[in-house]
Amino acid sequence: MDTSKINLVIDVIDNALNDDTMLWYPLFSWAEKKTGVSRFRLLLVILCVISLNILFKVGLIFISNTVSFVYPAYQTIKILETQWPLWTFSNIQSIQWLMYWMIYSVIMILEQSLKFILVLVPFYQLIKAVFLVWCFLPIKNNGSIFIYSVYLIRSHDYD
């Protein structure tokens, strides 16, 4: 894109911001007088703040939930398809993926119930994403296996 096209877009936006028949004119006029910053730059700041807010709040939630869901869903389906029709759950991978989904579901349920508290926890979405990645990592003692072996196997007496 050459500079003449960019300048044309800037001029169109600037003309719209300076059009006294538009609803936003009084607001931008007042802000320009109070700050000494041009209307166009004020608009850029507003758009950047909105974009960053979406990116780091809604965007981070979306990224965290997507990362925590897509790969584990694929691996779970793959495990279930390879064991069909036998579906014996003696395989450690089966336990890993089934435990992951239980952990993921519990976190999602708790998030909905405790949303008002979790917003106060700094970097909660990042912490949750790292924890869930640890739970699905293809390593020997990932989070799912750890929780299963430490908390669930020992807490039940299977007959």
CSV table of C-alpha atoms in Angstrom, one decimal:
chain,number,residue,atom,x,y,z
A,1,MET,CA,0.0,0.0,0.0
A,2,ASP,CA,1.6,3.3,-1.0
A,3,THR,CA,1.5,6.5,1.1
A,4,SER,CA,-1.0,8.3,-1.1
A,5,LYS,CA,-3.7,5.6,-0.2
A,6,ILE,CA,-2.8,5.8,3.5
A,7,ASN,CA,-3.0,9.6,3.4
A,8,LEU,CA,-6.4,9.4,1.6
A,9,VAL,CA,-7.7,7.1,4.4
A,10,ILE,CA,-6.3,9.4,7.1
A,11,ASP,CA,-7.9,12.5,5.4
A,12,VAL,CA,-11.3,10.8,5.2
A,13,ILE,CA,-11.2,9.8,8.8
A,14,ASP,CA,-10.0,13.2,9.9
A,15,ASN,CA,-12.8,14.9,7.9
A,16,ALA,CA,-15.4,12.7,9.5
A,17,LEU,CA,-14.0,13.5,13.0
A,18,ASN,CA,-14.1,17.3,12.2
A,19,ASP,CA,-17.7,17.2,10.7
A,20,ASP,CA,-19.8,19.2,13.1
A,21,THR,CA,-23.0,17.3,12.0
A,22,MET,CA,-21.8,14.0,13.4
A,23,LEU,CA,-22.7,12.7,16.8
A,24,TRP,CA,-19.1,12.3,18.0
A,25,TYR,CA,-18.1,15.9,17.1
A,26,PRO,CA,-18.8,17.4,20.5
A,27,LEU,CA,-16.9,14.6,22.3
A,28,PHE,CA,-13.8,14.8,20.1
A,29,SER,CA,-13.9,18.6,20.1
A,30,TRP,CA,-14.0,18.7,23.9
A,31,ALA,CA,-11.2,16.0,24.2
A,32,GLU,CA,-9.0,17.8,21.7
A,33,LYS,CA,-9.3,21.1,23.6
A,34,LYS,CA,-8.6,19.5,27.0
A,35,THR,CA,-5.7,17.3,25.9
A,36,GLY,CA,-4.1,19.2,23.0
A,37,VAL,CA,-4.0,16.0,21.1
A,38,SER,CA,-5.5,15.8,17.6
A,39,ARG,CA,-8.8,14.1,17.1
A,40,PHE,CA,-7.2,11.5,14.8
A,41,ARG,CA,-4.6,10.5,17.4
A,42,LEU,CA,-7.3,10.4,20.1
A,43,LEU,CA,-9.3,8.0,17.9
A,44,LEU,CA,-6.2,5.9,17.4
A,45,VAL,CA,-5.6,5.7,21.2
A,46,ILE,CA,-9.3,4.7,21.7
A,47,LEU,CA,-9.1,2.0,19.1
A,48,CYS,CA,-5.8,0.7,20.6
A,49,VAL,CA,-7.2,0.6,24.1
A,50,ILE,CA,-10.3,-1.2,22.9
A,51,SER,CA,-8.2,-3.7,20.8
A,52,LEU,CA,-5.8,-4.4,23.7
A,53,ASN,CA,-8.8,-4.9,26.0
A,54,ILE,CA,-10.4,-7.4,23.7
A,55,LEU,CA,-7.0,-9.1,23.0
A,56,PHE,CA,-5.9,-9.5,26.6
A,57,LYS,CA,-9.3,-10.2,28.2
A,58,VAL,CA,-11.7,-11.9,25.8
A,59,GLY,CA,-8.8,-12.9,23.5
A,60,LEU,CA,-6.8,-14.5,26.3
A,61,ILE,CA,-9.9,-16.5,27.5
A,62,PHE,CA,-10.5,-17.7,23.9
A,63,ILE,CA,-6.9,-18.7,23.4
A,64,SER,CA,-6.7,-20.4,26.8
A,65,ASN,CA,-9.9,-22.4,26.3
A,66,THR,CA,-8.9,-23.3,22.7
A,67,VAL,CA,-5.4,-24.5,23.6
A,68,SER,CA,-6.9,-26.5,26.5
A,69,PHE,CA,-9.5,-28.1,24.3
A,70,VAL,CA,-8.4,-28.8,20.7
A,71,TYR,CA,-5.3,-31.1,21.1
A,72,PRO,CA,-6.8,-33.1,24.0
A,73,ALA,CA,-10.0,-33.6,22.1
A,74,TYR,CA,-8.1,-34.9,19.1
A,75,GLN,CA,-6.0,-37.3,21.3
A,76,THR,CA,-9.1,-38.6,23.1
A,77,ILE,CA,-11.0,-39.3,19.9
A,78,LYS,CA,-7.8,-41.0,18.5
A,79,ILE,CA,-7.6,-43.2,21.6
A,80,LEU,CA,-11.2,-44.1,21.5
A,81,GLU,CA,-11.1,-45.0,17.8
A,82,THR,CA,-8.1,-47.2,18.2
A,83,GLN,CA,-9.7,-49.1,21.1
A,84,TRP,CA,-13.1,-49.6,19.4
A,85,PRO,CA,-14.9,-52.0,20.0
A,86,LEU,CA,-12.8,-53.3,22.9
A,87,TRP,CA,-12.5,-50.0,24.9
A,88,THR,CA,-10.4,-51.5,27.6
A,89,PHE,CA,-9.2,-48.7,29.8
A,90,SER,CA,-6.1,-50.4,31.1
A,91,ASN,CA,-4.1,-48.4,28.8
A,92,ILE,CA,-2.3,-45.4,30.5
A,93,GLN,CA,-3.2,-43.1,27.6
A,94,SER,CA,-6.9,-43.8,28.1
A,95,ILE,CA,-6.6,-42.9,31.7
A,96,GLN,CA,-4.6,-39.8,30.9
A,97,TRP,CA,-7.2,-38.4,28.4
A,98,LEU,CA,-10.2,-39.4,30.4
A,99,MET,CA,-8.7,-37.7,33.5
A,100,TYR,CA,-7.8,-34.7,31.5
A,101,TRP,CA,-11.5,-34.2,30.5
A,102,MET,CA,-12.6,-34.6,34.1
A,103,ILE,CA,-10.1,-32.0,35.2
A,104,TYR,CA,-11.0,-29.7,32.4
A,105,SER,CA,-14.7,-30.1,33.1
A,106,VAL,CA,-14.2,-29.4,36.8
A,107,ILE,CA,-12.2,-26.2,36.0
A,108,MET,CA,-14.9,-25.0,33.6
A,109,ILE,CA,-17.7,-25.6,36.2
A,110,LEU,CA,-15.7,-23.9,39.0
A,111,GLU,CA,-14.9,-21.0,36.7
A,112,GLN,CA,-18.6,-20.3,36.1
A,113,SER,CA,-19.4,-20.5,39.8
A,114,LEU,CA,-16.4,-18.5,41.0
A,115,LYS,CA,-16.0,-16.0,38.3
A,116,PHE,CA,-16.4,-13.1,40.7
A,117,ILE,CA,-13.4,-14.3,42.7
A,118,LEU,CA,-11.2,-15.5,39.8
A,119,VAL,CA,-11.2,-12.0,38.2
A,120,LEU,CA,-9.2,-10.9,41.2
A,121,VAL,CA,-6.4,-13.5,40.6
A,122,PRO,CA,-3.6,-12.0,38.5
A,123,PHE,CA,-2.8,-13.9,35.4
A,124,TYR,CA,-5.5,-16.5,36.1
A,125,GLN,CA,-6.0,-17.4,32.4
A,126,LEU,CA,-2.3,-17.9,31.9
A,127,ILE,CA,-2.0,-20.0,35.0
A,128,LYS,CA,-5.0,-22.1,34.0
A,129,ALA,CA,-3.6,-22.6,30.4
A,130,VAL,CA,-0.2,-23.7,31.7
A,131,PHE,CA,-1.8,-26.1,34.2
A,132,LEU,CA,-4.0,-27.6,31.5
A,133,VAL,CA,-1.1,-27.9,29.1
A,134,TRP,CA,0.8,-29.7,31.8
A,135,CYS,CA,-2.2,-32.0,32.2
A,136,PHE,CA,-2.1,-33.0,28.5
A,137,LEU,CA,1.6,-33.0,27.8
A,138,PRO,CA,2.8,-36.4,26.4
A,139,ILE,CA,5.2,-37.0,29.2
A,140,LYS,CA,5.4,-39.7,31.8
A,141,ASN,CA,4.1,-37.8,34.8
A,142,ASN,CA,1.8,-35.2,33.3
A,143,GLY,CA,-0.8,-33.4,35.4
A,144,SER,CA,-3.6,-35.8,34.6
A,145,ILE,CA,-1.6,-38.9,35.6
A,146,PHE,CA,-0.3,-37.1,38.7
A,147,ILE,CA,-3.8,-36.2,39.9
A,148,TYR,CA,-5.2,-39.6,39.0
A,149,SER,CA,-2.4,-41.5,40.9
A,150,VAL,CA,-2.1,-39.2,43.9
A,151,TYR,CA,-5.7,-38.2,44.6
A,152,LEU,CA,-8.0,-40.7,42.9
A,153,ILE,CA,-6.5,-44.1,43.1
A,154,ARG,CA,-5.6,-43.7,46.7
A,155,SER,CA,-9.0,-42.3,47.7
A,156,HIS,CA,-11.1,-45.3,46.3
A,157,ASP,CA,-11.2,-48.9,47.5
A,158,TYR,CA,-12.0,-50.8,44.3
A,159,ASP,CA,-13.6,-54.2,44.9
